[in-house]
């Protein structure tokens, strides 16, 4: 699905000028805001890795379906960062308790857990993912 930003690049950005970091963060924030406020319904079809900003994309969509083989992680803490830009969308999707656990611990989790905590609406067999998306869209 989306492995998020390159964490090594993000770590190097710490040495970039403040204005560069601010402008980059604002562009990313505008992307998530546009997705969140899209006048058309948005559906995330999640398969494979869904890490960092990718998880934010899922949280900002109206409906999210995942293949049972999908893997999720808020991995920013591994390099000393907080997922601040995606934070509001993740908090809204999974709540404060689950967000605290996964934002602070950078612990990977599977599609069943993503469904249990409310990040995705359904976790389905990978072979059934397209049919599940078609059903929701219809």
N, CA, C and O of each residue as an XYZ file, in Angstrom:
552
protein
N       0.846     -1.195      0.000
C       0.000      0.000      0.000
C       0.883      1.247      0.000
O       0.975      1.955     -1.003
N       1.529      1.505      1.136
C       2.406      2.673      1.234
C       3.280      2.514      2.466
O       2.783      2.402      3.587
N       4.576      2.506      2.244
C       5.516      2.355      3.357
C       5.838      3.693      4.007
O       6.721      3.757      4.863
N       5.154      4.751      3.628
C       5.396      6.061      4.233
C       6.668      6.692      3.695
O       7.205      6.263      2.674
N       7.138      7.703      4.384
C       8.344      8.419      3.961
C       9.585      7.583      4.260
O       9.562      6.684      5.101
N      10.639      7.892      3.571
C      11.929      7.271      3.819
C      12.425      7.766      5.180
O      12.730      8.949      5.333
N      12.507      6.874      6.164
C      12.868      7.284      7.523
C      14.279      7.846      7.602
O      14.540      8.736      8.411
N      15.179      7.354      6.791
C      16.543      7.910      6.791
C      16.525      9.346      6.271
O      17.224     10.213      6.797
N      15.723      9.591      5.235
C      15.575     10.959      4.733
C      14.989     11.856      5.818
O      15.444     12.983      6.016
N      13.976     11.349      6.519
C      13.352     12.137      7.586
C      14.364     12.479      8.668
O      14.376     13.605      9.165
N      15.213     11.525      9.042
C      16.225     11.771     10.067
C      17.211     12.843      9.590
O      17.617     13.698     10.377
N      17.597     12.807      8.315
C      18.519     13.818      7.769
C      17.870     15.196      7.734
O      18.560     16.210      7.842
N      16.559     15.239      7.584
C      15.858     16.518      7.528
C      16.021     17.312      8.826
O      15.837     18.529      8.846
N      16.364     16.619      9.896
C      16.599     17.322     11.157
C      17.687     18.368     11.051
O      17.697     19.333     11.815
N      18.603     18.191     10.113
C      19.690     19.147      9.916
C      19.330     20.226      8.894
O      20.093     21.172      8.698
N      18.181     20.092      8.248
C      17.754     21.081      7.248
C      17.297     22.353      7.947
O      16.931     22.320      9.122
N      17.316     23.465      7.238
C      16.834     24.725      7.839
C      15.380     24.602      8.293
O      14.587     23.857      7.717
N      15.061     25.345      9.327
C      13.717     25.318      9.904
C      12.643     25.598      8.845
O      11.612     24.927      8.820
N      12.875     26.567      7.988
C      11.891     26.930      6.962
C      11.643     25.768      6.000
O      10.512     25.536      5.574
N      12.696     25.052      5.666
C      12.559     23.898      4.777
C      11.679     22.839      5.426
O      10.782     22.297      4.780
N      11.923     22.545      6.681
C      11.121     21.563      7.404
C       9.677     22.017      7.562
O       8.752     21.220      7.409
N       9.484     23.287      7.864
C       8.129     23.818      8.011
C       7.359     23.706      6.692
O       6.216     23.251      6.670
N       7.990     24.123      5.602
C       7.328     24.076      4.291
C       6.990     22.642      3.896
O       5.914     22.376      3.360
N       7.907     21.727      4.160
C       7.664     20.317      3.852
C       6.492     19.780      4.678
O       5.623     19.086      4.149
N       6.469     20.099      5.971
C       5.383     19.643      6.842
C       4.044     20.234      6.406
O       3.020     19.553      6.454
N       4.050     21.491      5.984
C       2.801     22.115      5.528
C       2.270     21.468      4.257
O       1.060     21.288      4.117
N       3.161     21.112      3.323
C       2.711     20.426      2.107
C       2.064     19.088      2.455
O       1.021     18.729      1.910
N       2.694     18.363      3.363
C       2.140     17.078      3.776
C       0.807     17.260      4.497
O      -0.136     16.504      4.263
N       0.728     18.251      5.362
C      -0.522     18.522      6.075
C      -1.645     18.869      5.109
O      -2.786     18.451      5.307
N      -1.332     19.626      4.070
C      -2.346     19.980      3.068
C      -2.830     18.756      2.300
O      -4.006     18.658      1.950
N      -1.916     17.823      2.041
C      -2.308     16.586      1.367
C      -3.333     15.826      2.198
O      -4.371     15.413      1.682
N      -3.043     15.641      3.491
C      -3.973     14.906      4.352
C      -5.281     15.667      4.524
O      -6.348     15.055      4.569
N      -5.216     16.981      4.618
C      -6.435     17.775      4.741
C      -7.294     17.652      3.493
O      -8.518     17.554      3.588
N      -6.664     17.656      2.324
C      -7.421     17.509      1.074
C      -8.110     16.151      1.006
O      -9.262     16.056      0.583
N      -7.415     15.115      1.417
C      -8.019     13.787      1.431
C      -9.168     13.731      2.431
O     -10.234     13.196      2.128
N      -8.954     14.274      3.605
C      -9.971     14.263      4.658
C     -11.214     15.053      4.255
O     -12.334     14.661      4.582
N     -11.021     16.153      3.555
C     -12.142     17.026      3.196
C     -12.663     16.810      1.783
O     -13.496     17.578      1.301
N     -12.185     15.787      1.130
C     -12.619     15.508     -0.240
C     -14.147     15.415     -0.283
O     -14.737     14.703      0.530
N     -14.790     16.114     -1.205
C     -16.257     16.075     -1.249
C     -16.812     14.734     -1.724
O     -18.001     14.463     -1.553
N     -15.983     13.913     -2.306
C     -16.395     12.571     -2.727
C     -15.935     11.573     -1.668
O     -14.900     11.787     -1.036
N     -16.675     10.497     -1.464
C     -16.234      9.482     -0.506
C     -14.906      8.865     -0.948
O     -14.683      8.628     -2.135
N     -14.044      8.613      0.009
C     -12.752      7.999     -0.285
C     -12.688      6.611      0.343
O     -13.154      6.393      1.462
N     -12.099      5.679     -0.405
C     -11.993      4.291      0.044
C     -10.530      3.874     -0.043
O      -9.912      3.981     -1.103
N      -9.983      3.405      1.057
C      -8.616      2.875      1.060
C      -8.675      1.371      0.837
O      -9.402      0.655      1.526
N      -7.903      0.906     -0.128
C      -7.771     -0.522     -0.434
C      -6.350     -0.887     -0.001
O      -5.391     -0.609     -0.720
N      -6.216     -1.498      1.149
C      -4.910     -1.696      1.764
C      -4.417     -3.125      1.574
O      -5.104     -4.092      1.903
N      -3.230     -3.226      1.043
C      -2.558     -4.516      0.924
C      -1.072     -4.250      1.093
O      -0.605     -3.150      0.795
N      -0.333     -5.224      1.558
C       1.105     -5.040      1.762
C       1.392     -4.186      2.981
O       0.644     -4.196      3.958
N       2.497     -3.443      2.906
C       2.933     -2.599      4.024
C       2.139     -1.303      4.074
O       1.878     -0.674      3.049
N       1.767     -0.923      5.267
C       1.060      0.338      5.513
C       1.708      0.966      6.743
O       1.246      0.779      7.868
N       2.778      1.708      6.512
C       3.588      2.251      7.599
C       3.563      3.776      7.574
O       3.340      4.385      6.527
N       3.792      4.383      8.730
C       3.959      5.828      8.839
C       2.857      6.600      8.153
O       1.675      6.441      8.458
N       3.272      7.450      7.209
C       2.310      8.275      6.475
C       1.277      7.468      5.725
O       0.161      7.942      5.511
N       1.624      6.251      5.318
C       0.646      5.386      4.666
C      -0.518      5.080      5.585
O      -1.670      5.032      5.153
N      -0.210      4.873      6.863
C      -1.262      4.636      7.844
C      -2.118      5.895      7.996
O      -3.328      5.805      8.204
N      -1.493      7.057      7.893
C      -2.240      8.309      7.921
C      -3.203      8.431      6.757
O      -4.312      8.942      6.914
N      -2.784      7.964      5.586
C      -3.678      7.983      4.420
C      -4.925      7.152      4.689
O      -6.040      7.572      4.378
N      -4.732      5.975      5.266
C      -5.866      5.102      5.590
C      -6.786      5.797      6.592
O      -8.006      5.792      6.430
N      -6.202      6.388      7.618
C      -6.992      7.042      8.665
C      -7.783      8.231      8.123
O      -8.849      8.553      8.647
N      -7.278      8.879      7.091
C      -7.963     10.051      6.539
C      -9.078      9.680      5.557
O      -9.880     10.539      5.193
N      -9.142      8.429      5.125
C     -10.192      7.999      4.200
C     -11.509      7.735      4.937
O     -11.526      7.495      6.144
N     -12.591      7.785      4.195
C     -13.909      7.543      4.773
C     -14.140      6.074      5.103
O     -14.743      5.744      6.124
N     -13.655      5.200      4.232
C     -13.826      3.756      4.406
C     -12.473      3.110      4.125
O     -11.759      3.522      3.211
N     -12.129      2.111      4.902
C     -10.863      1.411      4.691
C     -11.083     -0.093      4.782
O     -11.686     -0.596      5.730
N     -10.584     -0.790      3.781
C     -10.637     -2.246      3.734
C      -9.209     -2.745      3.574
O      -8.414     -2.138      2.857
N      -8.882     -3.837      4.231
C      -7.511     -4.347      4.171
C      -7.485     -5.834      3.894
O      -8.347     -6.586      4.347
N      -6.487     -6.237      3.146
C      -6.215     -7.659      2.977
C      -5.710     -8.184      4.316
O      -5.004     -7.487      5.045
N      -6.076     -9.401      4.620
C      -5.647     -9.991      5.884
C      -4.143    -10.076      6.039
O      -3.640    -10.211      7.155
N      -3.422    -10.000      4.939
C      -1.962    -10.071      4.973
C      -1.298     -8.702      5.150
O      -0.075     -8.632      5.268
N      -2.069     -7.622      5.171
C      -1.501     -6.278      5.323
C      -0.834     -6.141      6.689
O      -1.261     -6.748      7.671
N       0.214     -5.334      6.729
C       0.933     -5.048      7.977
C       0.921     -3.542      8.192
O       1.077     -2.772      7.245
N       0.737     -3.128      9.437
C       0.613     -1.725      9.792
C       1.657     -1.361     10.849
O       2.034     -2.197     11.669
N       2.123     -0.103     10.825
C       3.050      0.350     11.852
C       3.184      1.871     11.800
O       3.324      2.459     10.727
N       3.139      2.487     12.960
C       3.479      3.900     13.104
C       4.948      3.917     13.532
O       5.261      3.964     14.722
N       5.821      3.877     12.561
C       7.241      3.589     12.782
C       8.106      4.796     13.122
O       9.301      4.632     13.363
N       7.547      5.998     13.149
C       8.326      7.215     13.344
C       9.133      7.221     14.645
O      10.240      7.759     14.685
N       8.591      6.631     15.696
C       9.280      6.641     16.994
C      10.638      5.945     16.932
O      11.509      6.210     17.760
N      10.817      5.076     15.975
C      12.105      4.369     15.847
C      13.259      5.312     15.569
O      14.410      4.978     15.847
N      12.966      6.499     15.019
C      14.032      7.480     14.780
C      13.814      8.743     15.613
O      14.352      9.804     15.298
N      13.029      8.619     16.663
C      12.841      9.737     17.584
C      11.853     10.786     17.137
O      11.903     11.920     17.614
N      10.956     10.440     16.233
C       9.945     11.383     15.758
C       8.560     10.949     16.219
O       8.328      9.782     16.535
N       7.661     11.899     16.248
C       6.252     11.610     16.494
C       5.497     11.772     15.176
O       5.851     12.633     14.371
N       4.476     10.970     14.944
C       3.696     11.116     13.719
C       2.711     12.280     13.832
O       1.496     12.088     13.782
N       3.254     13.484     13.986
C       2.435     14.659     14.286
C       1.475     15.028     13.164
O       0.314     15.345     13.425
N       1.940     14.992     11.923
C       1.093     15.438     10.812
C      -0.117     14.534     10.630
O      -1.213     15.005     10.327
N       0.085     13.241     10.816
C      -1.025     12.302     10.649
C      -1.778     12.076     11.955
O      -2.832     11.441     11.965
N      -1.245     12.588     13.043
C      -1.810     12.347     14.366
C      -3.299     12.588     14.494
O      -4.001     11.721     15.015
N      -3.822     13.734     14.042
C      -5.263     13.978     14.206
C      -6.136     12.932     13.510
O      -7.191     12.561     14.024
N      -5.702     12.463     12.355
C      -6.478     11.480     11.601
C      -6.394     10.104     12.269
O      -7.387      9.382     12.354
N      -5.207      9.759     12.733
C      -5.031      8.485     13.428
C      -5.817      8.486     14.739
O      -6.494      7.507     15.052
N      -5.735      9.564     15.501
C      -6.490      9.648     16.760
C      -7.987      9.493     16.518
O      -8.672      8.781     17.253
N      -8.484     10.155     15.496
C      -9.911     10.056     15.182
C     -10.292      8.629     14.799
O     -11.373      8.158     15.153
N      -9.414      7.946     14.082
C      -9.724      6.597     13.609
C      -9.626      5.551     14.714
O     -10.493      4.684     14.817
N      -8.580      5.618     15.545
C      -8.346      4.514     16.484
C      -8.442      4.903     17.954
O      -8.369      4.034     18.823
N      -8.605      6.182     18.249
C      -8.729      6.616     19.638
C      -7.380      6.814     20.319
O      -6.341      6.367     19.831
N      -7.427      7.492     21.453
C      -6.208      7.861     22.172
C      -5.429      6.666     22.726
O      -4.201      6.643     22.648
N      -6.119      5.692     23.274
C      -5.404      4.564     23.898
C      -4.610      3.772     22.872
O      -3.421      3.520     23.068
N      -5.250      3.381     21.790
C      -4.547      2.616     20.762
C      -3.478      3.484     20.097
O      -2.391      2.996     19.789
N      -3.775      4.764     19.874
C      -2.789      5.656     19.264
C      -1.551      5.771     20.151
O      -0.425      5.746     19.653
N      -1.754      5.897     21.448
C      -0.610      5.971     22.359
C       0.256      4.728     22.242
O       1.478      4.822     22.131
N      -0.370      3.585     22.267
C       0.383      2.335     22.186
C       1.201      2.262     20.899
O       2.403      1.999     20.942
N       0.562      2.491     19.769
C       1.235      2.280     18.494
C       2.123      3.449     18.070
O       3.107      3.239     17.361
N       1.799      4.676     18.486
C       2.674      5.811     18.181
C       3.945      5.784     19.018
O       5.026      6.103     18.522
N       3.819      5.405     20.276
C       4.988      5.403     21.160
C       5.847      4.157     21.011
O       7.067      4.223     21.164
N       5.232      3.036     20.717
C       5.970      1.784     20.666
C       6.452      1.371     19.290
O       7.306      0.491     19.179
N       5.925      1.986     18.237
C       6.297      1.629     16.858
C       6.180      0.127     16.626
O       6.974     -0.467     15.897
N       5.184     -0.471     17.252
C       4.956     -1.919     17.180
C       4.128     -2.247     15.941
O       3.036     -1.703     15.775
N       4.622     -3.119     15.074
C       3.817     -3.516     13.914
C       2.579     -4.295     14.351
O       2.598     -4.967     15.383
N       1.507     -4.206     13.569
C       0.308     -4.984     13.847
C      -0.325     -5.437     12.542
O      -0.046     -4.893     11.474
N      -1.177     -6.437     12.651
C      -1.768     -7.030     11.464
C      -3.146     -6.441     11.161
O      -3.651     -5.587     11.888
N      -3.735     -6.921     10.070
C      -5.026     -6.400      9.619
C      -6.151     -6.697     10.606
O      -7.070     -5.892     10.755
N      -6.089     -7.837     11.276
C      -7.124     -8.150     12.266
C      -7.092     -7.136     13.404
O      -8.142     -6.698     13.874
N      -5.898     -6.762     13.848
C      -5.775     -5.744     14.894
C      -6.217     -4.383     14.361
O      -6.863     -3.619     15.079
N      -5.879     -4.074     13.116
C      -6.308     -2.808     12.520
C      -7.834     -2.710     12.505
O      -8.393     -1.638     12.739
N      -8.500     -3.819     12.232
C      -9.969     -3.829     12.260
C     -10.479     -3.721     13.692
O     -11.449     -3.009     13.954
N      -9.839     -4.414     14.608
C     -10.283     -4.391     16.006
C     -10.219     -2.981     16.594
O     -11.110     -2.584     17.344
N      -9.179     -2.230     16.262
C      -9.024     -0.885     16.833
C      -9.710      0.200     15.998
O      -9.722      1.364     16.397
N     -10.277     -0.165     14.851
C     -11.047      0.787     14.063
C     -10.289      1.497     12.962
O     -10.828      2.417     12.346
N      -9.055      1.101     12.695
C      -8.321      1.735     11.604
C      -8.915      1.345     10.258
O      -9.053      2.185      9.369
N      -9.263      0.078     10.109
C      -9.943     -0.380      8.898
C     -11.316     -0.914      9.293
O     -11.519     -1.371     10.418
N     -12.231     -0.851      8.373
C     -13.580     -1.334      8.646
C     -13.695     -2.842      8.514
O     -14.477     -3.485      9.213
N     -12.898     -3.396      7.601
C     -12.909     -4.849      7.395
C     -11.513     -5.318      7.036
O     -10.774     -4.631      6.330
N     -11.160     -6.498      7.529
C      -9.974     -7.215      7.081
C     -10.498     -8.467      6.391
O     -11.202     -9.277      6.994
N     -10.147     -8.610      5.136
C     -10.672     -9.717      4.332
C      -9.530    -10.531      3.747
O      -8.387    -10.079      3.682
N      -9.860    -11.718      3.332
C      -8.915    -12.572      2.622
C      -8.352    -11.787      1.430
O      -9.098    -11.089      0.743
N      -7.056    -11.896      1.184
C      -6.438    -11.110      0.104
C      -7.126    -11.322     -1.238
O      -7.289    -10.373     -2.004
N      -7.529    -12.545     -1.530
C      -8.207    -12.839     -2.793
C      -9.583    -12.188     -2.877
O     -10.128    -12.048     -3.972
N     -10.147    -11.794     -1.760
C     -11.480    -11.167     -1.717
C     -11.437     -9.656     -1.621
O     -12.486     -9.013     -1.582
N     -10.247     -9.074     -1.583
C     -10.140     -7.623     -1.361
C     -10.825     -6.813     -2.455
O     -11.579     -5.888     -2.152
N     -10.580     -7.140     -3.713
C     -11.215     -6.376     -4.790
C     -12.742     -6.485     -4.737
O     -13.442     -5.499     -4.966
N     -13.248     -7.661     -4.441
C     -14.699     -7.830     -4.344
C     -15.262     -7.034     -3.170
O     -16.348     -6.463     -3.274
N     -14.539     -6.991     -2.061
C     -14.993     -6.224     -0.902
C     -15.024     -4.731     -1.229
O     -15.969     -4.035     -0.858
N     -14.002     -4.241     -1.917
C     -13.978     -2.838     -2.312
C     -15.124     -2.545     -3.278
O     -15.804     -1.528     -3.140
N     -15.344     -3.430     -4.255
C     -16.443     -3.242     -5.209
C     -17.790     -3.204     -4.494
O     -18.658     -2.406     -4.848
N     -17.968     -4.056     -3.499
C     -19.217     -4.082     -2.735
C     -19.443     -2.753     -2.009
O     -20.552     -2.218     -2.018
N     -18.399     -2.231     -1.389
C     -18.523     -0.956     -0.660
C     -18.775      0.200     -1.617
O     -19.599      1.074     -1.347
N     -18.070      0.198     -2.721
C     -18.244      1.277     -3.690
C     -19.637      1.252     -4.309
O     -20.229      2.301     -4.564
N     -20.160      0.044     -4.550
C     -21.499     -0.061     -5.130
C     -22.537      0.472     -4.155
O     -23.730      0.470     -4.460
